[in-house]
Amino acid sequence: MTIVEQGGGATPQVPDLIKETTTQTFVKDVIEESKRQPVLIDFWAPWCGPCRQLTPILEKAVRAAKGKVKLVKMNIDEHPAIPGQMGIQSIPAVIAFVGGRPADGFMGAVPESQVSAFIEKLTKGVPGVGEPDIGEIIKEAEAVLAEGDPAGAAQIYAEVLSIDATNIPALAGLAKCYVETGAIEQAKQTLAMVPESKRNDAAVSAVQAAIDLAEQAQSLGPVGELEQKVAADPLDHQARFDLATALNAAGKRKEATDQLLEIVKRDRKWNEDGARKQLVQFFEAWGGADEATIEGRKRLSTILFS
């Protein structure tokens, strides 16, 4: 993106969105450029009346997309090779290229509403010039949260939600931040904003599991008291189960895993396989890529299949 100075400040300049191409420049203008953003190729000719109707509509819609898509025009009389190779038999013909390949298209002088809908579908999720990249902001928030700063991550997730109030990764991420700071009610309120149809999303399920575990831990006594109970009676599986839940709430994932695995080793069928089920819920809440999850799964498999 080019930055130009205006009135002492830097403002984003919309790049050249519309251009003519030739047989020689087609690869650069269309195929290579479409690897960066969607490109429309408009095949036309001077003698084509419908082409003269469609071109202004196309140009208006492309400009309205604010840099999310480019329009490249090719005069098939002057450059017949490319349309011939693509099997274009009538004009106007508009082909959308994405990632270096044809992705969609239409023929004829269609109305403005149809062109706008076509471009909107094609560019869904593509940031325009000067617009924030939601995906990159989400990644930044995830990194901040992973570094142990839930308050900082929450601010970034809130920024995303100010742009897109229904963004599922941002809602799940913000709820996770609340869980990590102990604000369980706020986490539940945030997760309640997720539509029912999206409740099975992996990130949403993980936060729901974390909320359930946190609520379980709230009803338990201090970790020290539970440790004393287990020390006094190593066969008190319920006390050990409660200790594991409390340890997890305190962020001690390895120690929590140790306690549940101890129950599985001593009595796999206790409480209808309760220790293994609780461990699986831990893994879901922690996420599949978490080191504690990876190590815990290995250790659980070793016990179950030994």
Coordinates of C-alpha atoms in Angstrom, one line a residue:
M1 CA 0.0 0.0 0.0
T2 CA 1.3 3.4 -0.9
I3 CA 1.4 6.2 1.7
V4 CA 1.1 9.8 0.5
E5 CA 1.6 12.9 2.6
Q6 CA -1.5 15.2 2.7
G7 CA -1.7 18.1 5.0
G8 CA 1.2 16.9 7.2
G9 CA -0.3 13.4 7.8
A10 CA 0.0 10.1 6.0
T11 CA -3.2 8.7 4.4
P12 CA -3.6 5.4 2.5
Q13 CA -3.8 5.8 -1.3
V14 CA -6.1 3.5 -3.1
P15 CA -4.0 1.6 -5.7
D16 CA -4.8 1.5 -9.4
L17 CA -7.9 -0.7 -9.4
I18 CA -8.8 -0.6 -13.1
K19 CA -6.5 -1.2 -16.0
E20 CA -6.3 -2.6 -19.6
T21 CA -4.2 -5.7 -20.2
T22 CA -2.6 -7.4 -23.3
T23 CA -1.7 -10.9 -24.2
Q24 CA 1.9 -10.1 -23.0
T25 CA 0.9 -8.6 -19.6
F26 CA -2.0 -11.0 -18.8
V27 CA 0.0 -13.3 -16.6
K28 CA 1.3 -10.4 -14.5
D29 CA -1.9 -8.3 -14.4
V30 CA -4.3 -11.2 -13.8
I31 CA -2.8 -14.5 -12.7
E32 CA 0.1 -13.1 -10.5
E33 CA -2.0 -10.2 -9.1
S34 CA -4.9 -12.6 -8.2
K35 CA -2.5 -14.4 -5.8
R36 CA -2.6 -11.2 -3.7
Q37 CA -6.3 -10.4 -4.1
P38 CA -9.2 -11.3 -6.4
V39 CA -9.0 -9.9 -10.0
L40 CA -11.9 -9.6 -12.5
I41 CA -11.0 -9.9 -16.2
D42 CA -13.6 -8.3 -18.4
F43 CA -13.5 -9.5 -22.0
W44 CA -15.0 -6.8 -24.3
A45 CA -14.8 -5.3 -27.8
P46 CA -15.6 -1.8 -29.2
W47 CA -18.5 -3.0 -31.3
C48 CA -20.2 -4.8 -28.4
G49 CA -23.3 -2.7 -27.1
P50 CA -23.8 -4.8 -23.9
C51 CA -20.1 -4.4 -23.1
R52 CA -20.6 -0.6 -23.1
Q53 CA -23.5 -1.1 -20.6
L54 CA -21.6 -3.4 -18.3
T55 CA -18.2 -1.6 -18.1
P56 CA -19.4 1.4 -16.1
I57 CA -21.3 -0.9 -13.7
L58 CA -18.2 -3.0 -13.2
E59 CA -16.0 0.0 -12.6
K60 CA -18.4 1.5 -10.1
A61 CA -18.7 -1.8 -8.2
V62 CA -14.9 -2.3 -8.1
R63 CA -14.3 1.2 -6.8
A64 CA -17.0 0.7 -4.1
A65 CA -15.1 -2.4 -2.9
K66 CA -12.3 -0.1 -1.8
G67 CA -9.4 -2.2 -3.0
K68 CA -10.7 -5.6 -2.2
V69 CA -10.8 -6.5 -5.9
K70 CA -9.2 -5.3 -9.2
L71 CA -10.7 -5.0 -12.6
V72 CA -8.6 -5.8 -15.7
K73 CA -10.1 -5.3 -19.2
M74 CA -9.1 -7.1 -22.4
N75 CA -10.1 -6.0 -25.9
I76 CA -10.6 -9.4 -27.6
D77 CA -10.3 -7.9 -31.1
E78 CA -6.7 -6.7 -30.3
H79 CA -5.9 -9.7 -28.1
P80 CA -7.8 -12.8 -29.2
A81 CA -5.3 -15.5 -27.9
I82 CA -6.3 -15.5 -24.2
P83 CA -10.1 -15.5 -24.6
G84 CA -9.6 -18.2 -27.3
Q85 CA -7.6 -20.3 -24.8
M86 CA -10.3 -19.8 -22.2
G87 CA -13.1 -20.8 -24.5
I88 CA -14.8 -17.3 -24.4
Q89 CA -17.4 -17.5 -27.2
S90 CA -19.6 -14.5 -26.4
I91 CA -19.1 -11.1 -24.7
P92 CA -19.3 -9.4 -22.4
A93 CA -17.7 -12.1 -20.3
V94 CA -16.3 -11.6 -16.8
I95 CA -14.1 -14.2 -15.1
A96 CA -12.9 -13.9 -11.5
F97 CA -9.4 -15.1 -10.8
V98 CA -8.4 -16.0 -7.2
G99 CA -5.1 -17.5 -6.2
G100 CA -3.9 -17.6 -9.7
R101 CA -6.8 -19.6 -11.1
P102 CA -10.3 -18.9 -12.5
A103 CA -12.8 -19.1 -9.6
D104 CA -16.2 -17.8 -10.9
G105 CA -17.7 -15.7 -13.6
F106 CA -20.7 -14.5 -15.5
M107 CA -21.7 -13.5 -19.0
G108 CA -23.9 -10.7 -20.4
A109 CA -24.8 -7.2 -19.2
V110 CA -26.2 -8.1 -15.8
P111 CA -27.7 -5.5 -13.5
E112 CA -25.7 -3.5 -10.9
S113 CA -27.2 -5.4 -8.0
Q114 CA -26.0 -8.7 -9.4
V115 CA -22.5 -7.4 -10.1
S116 CA -22.3 -6.0 -6.5
A117 CA -23.5 -9.3 -5.1
F118 CA -20.9 -11.2 -7.2
I119 CA -18.1 -9.0 -5.9
E120 CA -19.3 -9.2 -2.3
K121 CA -19.3 -13.0 -2.4
L122 CA -15.9 -13.1 -4.1
T123 CA -14.2 -10.7 -1.6
K124 CA -15.8 -11.9 1.7
G125 CA -13.1 -11.7 4.4
V126 CA -10.7 -9.7 2.2
P127 CA -9.7 -6.4 3.8
G128 CA -10.0 -3.2 1.7
V129 CA -7.3 -0.6 1.5
G130 CA -7.0 1.1 4.9
E131 CA -9.3 -1.5 6.5
P132 CA -7.9 -3.7 9.4
D133 CA -7.1 -7.3 8.7
I134 CA -9.4 -9.1 11.2
G135 CA -7.5 -12.4 10.9
E136 CA -4.2 -10.7 11.8
I137 CA -5.7 -8.9 14.7
I138 CA -7.1 -12.2 16.1
K139 CA -3.6 -13.8 15.7
E140 CA -2.1 -10.9 17.7
A141 CA -4.7 -11.3 20.5
E142 CA -4.0 -15.1 20.7
A143 CA -0.3 -14.4 21.0
V144 CA -0.8 -11.8 23.7
L145 CA -3.0 -14.3 25.6
A146 CA -0.5 -17.1 25.2
E147 CA 2.1 -14.8 26.7
G148 CA 0.0 -14.5 29.9
D149 CA -1.6 -11.2 29.4
P150 CA -5.4 -11.8 29.3
A151 CA -6.3 -8.1 30.0
G152 CA -4.2 -7.0 27.0
A153 CA -5.7 -9.7 24.8
A154 CA -9.2 -8.8 25.9
Q155 CA -8.6 -5.2 24.6
I156 CA -7.6 -6.5 21.2
Y157 CA -10.6 -8.9 21.0
A158 CA -12.8 -6.0 22.0
E159 CA -11.3 -4.0 19.1
V160 CA -12.3 -6.8 16.7
L161 CA -15.9 -6.9 18.1
S162 CA -16.2 -3.2 17.6
I163 CA -15.7 -3.9 13.9
D164 CA -17.6 -7.2 13.7
A165 CA -19.9 -7.9 16.7
T166 CA -20.6 -11.4 15.6
N167 CA -17.0 -12.6 15.0
I168 CA -16.8 -16.0 16.6
P169 CA -13.1 -16.3 17.2
A170 CA -13.2 -12.9 18.9
L171 CA -16.2 -13.8 21.1
A172 CA -14.6 -17.1 22.1
G173 CA -11.2 -15.3 22.7
L174 CA -12.7 -12.6 24.9
A175 CA -14.7 -15.2 26.9
K176 CA -11.4 -17.2 27.4
C177 CA -9.7 -14.0 28.7
Y178 CA -12.5 -13.6 31.3
V179 CA -12.1 -17.3 32.4
E180 CA -8.4 -16.8 32.9
T181 CA -9.0 -13.7 35.1
G182 CA -11.7 -15.5 37.1
A183 CA -14.6 -13.4 35.7
I184 CA -16.8 -16.5 35.0
E185 CA -20.1 -14.6 34.8
Q186 CA -18.7 -12.2 32.2
A187 CA -17.3 -15.2 30.3
K188 CA -20.7 -16.8 30.2
Q189 CA -22.4 -13.6 29.1
T190 CA -19.9 -13.2 26.3
L191 CA -20.3 -16.8 25.1
A192 CA -24.1 -16.3 25.2
M193 CA -23.7 -13.9 22.3
V194 CA -22.6 -16.8 20.1
P195 CA -25.4 -18.0 17.8
E196 CA -26.8 -21.4 18.5
S197 CA -25.6 -22.6 15.1
K198 CA -22.0 -21.8 16.0
R199 CA -21.9 -23.4 19.5
N200 CA -20.1 -26.5 18.1
D201 CA -17.2 -24.3 16.9
A202 CA -14.0 -25.7 18.4
A203 CA -13.0 -22.4 20.0
V204 CA -16.4 -22.0 21.5
S205 CA -16.5 -25.6 22.8
A206 CA -13.1 -25.1 24.4
V207 CA -14.2 -22.0 26.3
Q208 CA -17.4 -23.7 27.4
A209 CA -15.4 -26.6 28.8
A210 CA -13.1 -24.1 30.6
I211 CA -16.2 -22.4 32.1
D212 CA -17.7 -25.7 33.2
L213 CA -14.4 -26.7 34.9
A214 CA -14.0 -23.3 36.6
E215 CA -17.6 -23.5 38.0
Q216 CA -16.8 -27.0 39.3
A217 CA -13.7 -25.7 41.1
Q218 CA -15.7 -22.8 42.8
S219 CA -17.5 -25.4 44.9
L220 CA -14.3 -27.1 46.2
G221 CA -12.2 -26.3 49.2
P222 CA -8.6 -24.9 49.1
V223 CA -6.0 -27.0 47.3
G224 CA -4.1 -27.5 50.6
E225 CA -7.1 -29.1 52.3
L226 CA -7.7 -31.4 49.3
E227 CA -4.0 -32.4 49.2
Q228 CA -4.2 -33.3 52.9
K229 CA -7.3 -35.5 52.2
V230 CA -5.5 -37.4 49.5
A231 CA -2.4 -37.8 51.6
A232 CA -4.5 -39.2 54.5
D233 CA -6.3 -41.7 52.2
P234 CA -4.7 -42.3 48.8
L235 CA -7.8 -44.4 47.8
D236 CA -10.2 -41.5 48.3
H237 CA -10.7 -41.1 44.5
Q238 CA -13.3 -38.3 45.0
A239 CA -10.9 -36.2 47.0
R240 CA -8.2 -36.8 44.3
F241 CA -10.7 -35.9 41.6
D242 CA -11.6 -32.7 43.4
L243 CA -7.9 -31.9 43.9
A244 CA -7.3 -32.3 40.1
T245 CA -10.1 -29.9 39.4
A246 CA -8.8 -27.4 41.9
L247 CA -5.3 -27.7 40.5
N248 CA -6.5 -27.1 37.0
A249 CA -8.3 -23.9 38.1
A250 CA -5.0 -22.8 39.7
G251 CA -3.3 -23.2 36.3
K252 CA -1.3 -26.3 37.4
R253 CA -2.1 -28.4 34.4
K254 CA 0.6 -31.1 34.8
E255 CA -0.3 -31.6 38.5
A256 CA -4.0 -31.9 37.6
T257 CA -3.2 -34.4 35.0
D258 CA -1.1 -36.4 37.4
Q259 CA -4.0 -36.8 39.9
L260 CA -6.5 -37.9 37.3
L261 CA -4.1 -40.4 35.7
E262 CA -3.5 -41.8 39.2
I263 CA -7.2 -42.5 39.5
V264 CA -7.3 -44.1 36.0
K265 CA -4.3 -46.4 37.0
R266 CA -5.9 -47.4 40.3
D267 CA -9.5 -47.9 39.2
R268 CA -10.4 -47.2 35.5
K269 CA -14.1 -47.7 36.1
W270 CA -14.4 -45.4 39.1
N271 CA -17.5 -43.2 38.9
E272 CA -18.4 -44.5 35.4
D273 CA -15.0 -43.7 33.9
G274 CA -15.2 -40.2 35.5
A275 CA -11.4 -39.5 35.8
R276 CA -10.8 -40.2 32.1
K277 CA -13.8 -38.1 31.1
Q278 CA -12.6 -35.2 33.2
L279 CA -9.2 -35.4 31.7
V280 CA -10.7 -35.3 28.2
Q281 CA -12.6 -32.2 29.3
F282 CA -9.3 -30.7 30.5
F283 CA -7.8 -31.4 27.1
E284 CA -10.7 -29.7 25.3
A285 CA -10.4 -26.6 27.5
W286 CA -6.6 -26.4 27.1
G287 CA -6.7 -26.9 23.3
G288 CA -5.2 -29.7 21.2
A289 CA -1.9 -27.8 20.6
D290 CA -1.2 -27.2 24.4
E291 CA 1.9 -29.0 25.7
A292 CA -0.1 -30.3 28.7
T293 CA -2.7 -31.7 26.3
I294 CA -0.2 -33.4 24.1
E295 CA 1.8 -34.9 27.0
G296 CA -1.4 -35.9 28.9
R297 CA -2.9 -37.7 25.9
K298 CA 0.3 -39.7 25.5
R299 CA 0.4 -40.7 29.1
L300 CA -3.3 -41.6 29.1
S301 CA -2.9 -43.8 26.0
T302 CA 0.0 -45.6 27.7
I303 CA -2.1 -46.4 30.7
L304 CA -5.3 -47.4 28.7
F305 CA -3.5 -49.6 26.2
S306 CA -0.8 -51.1 28.5

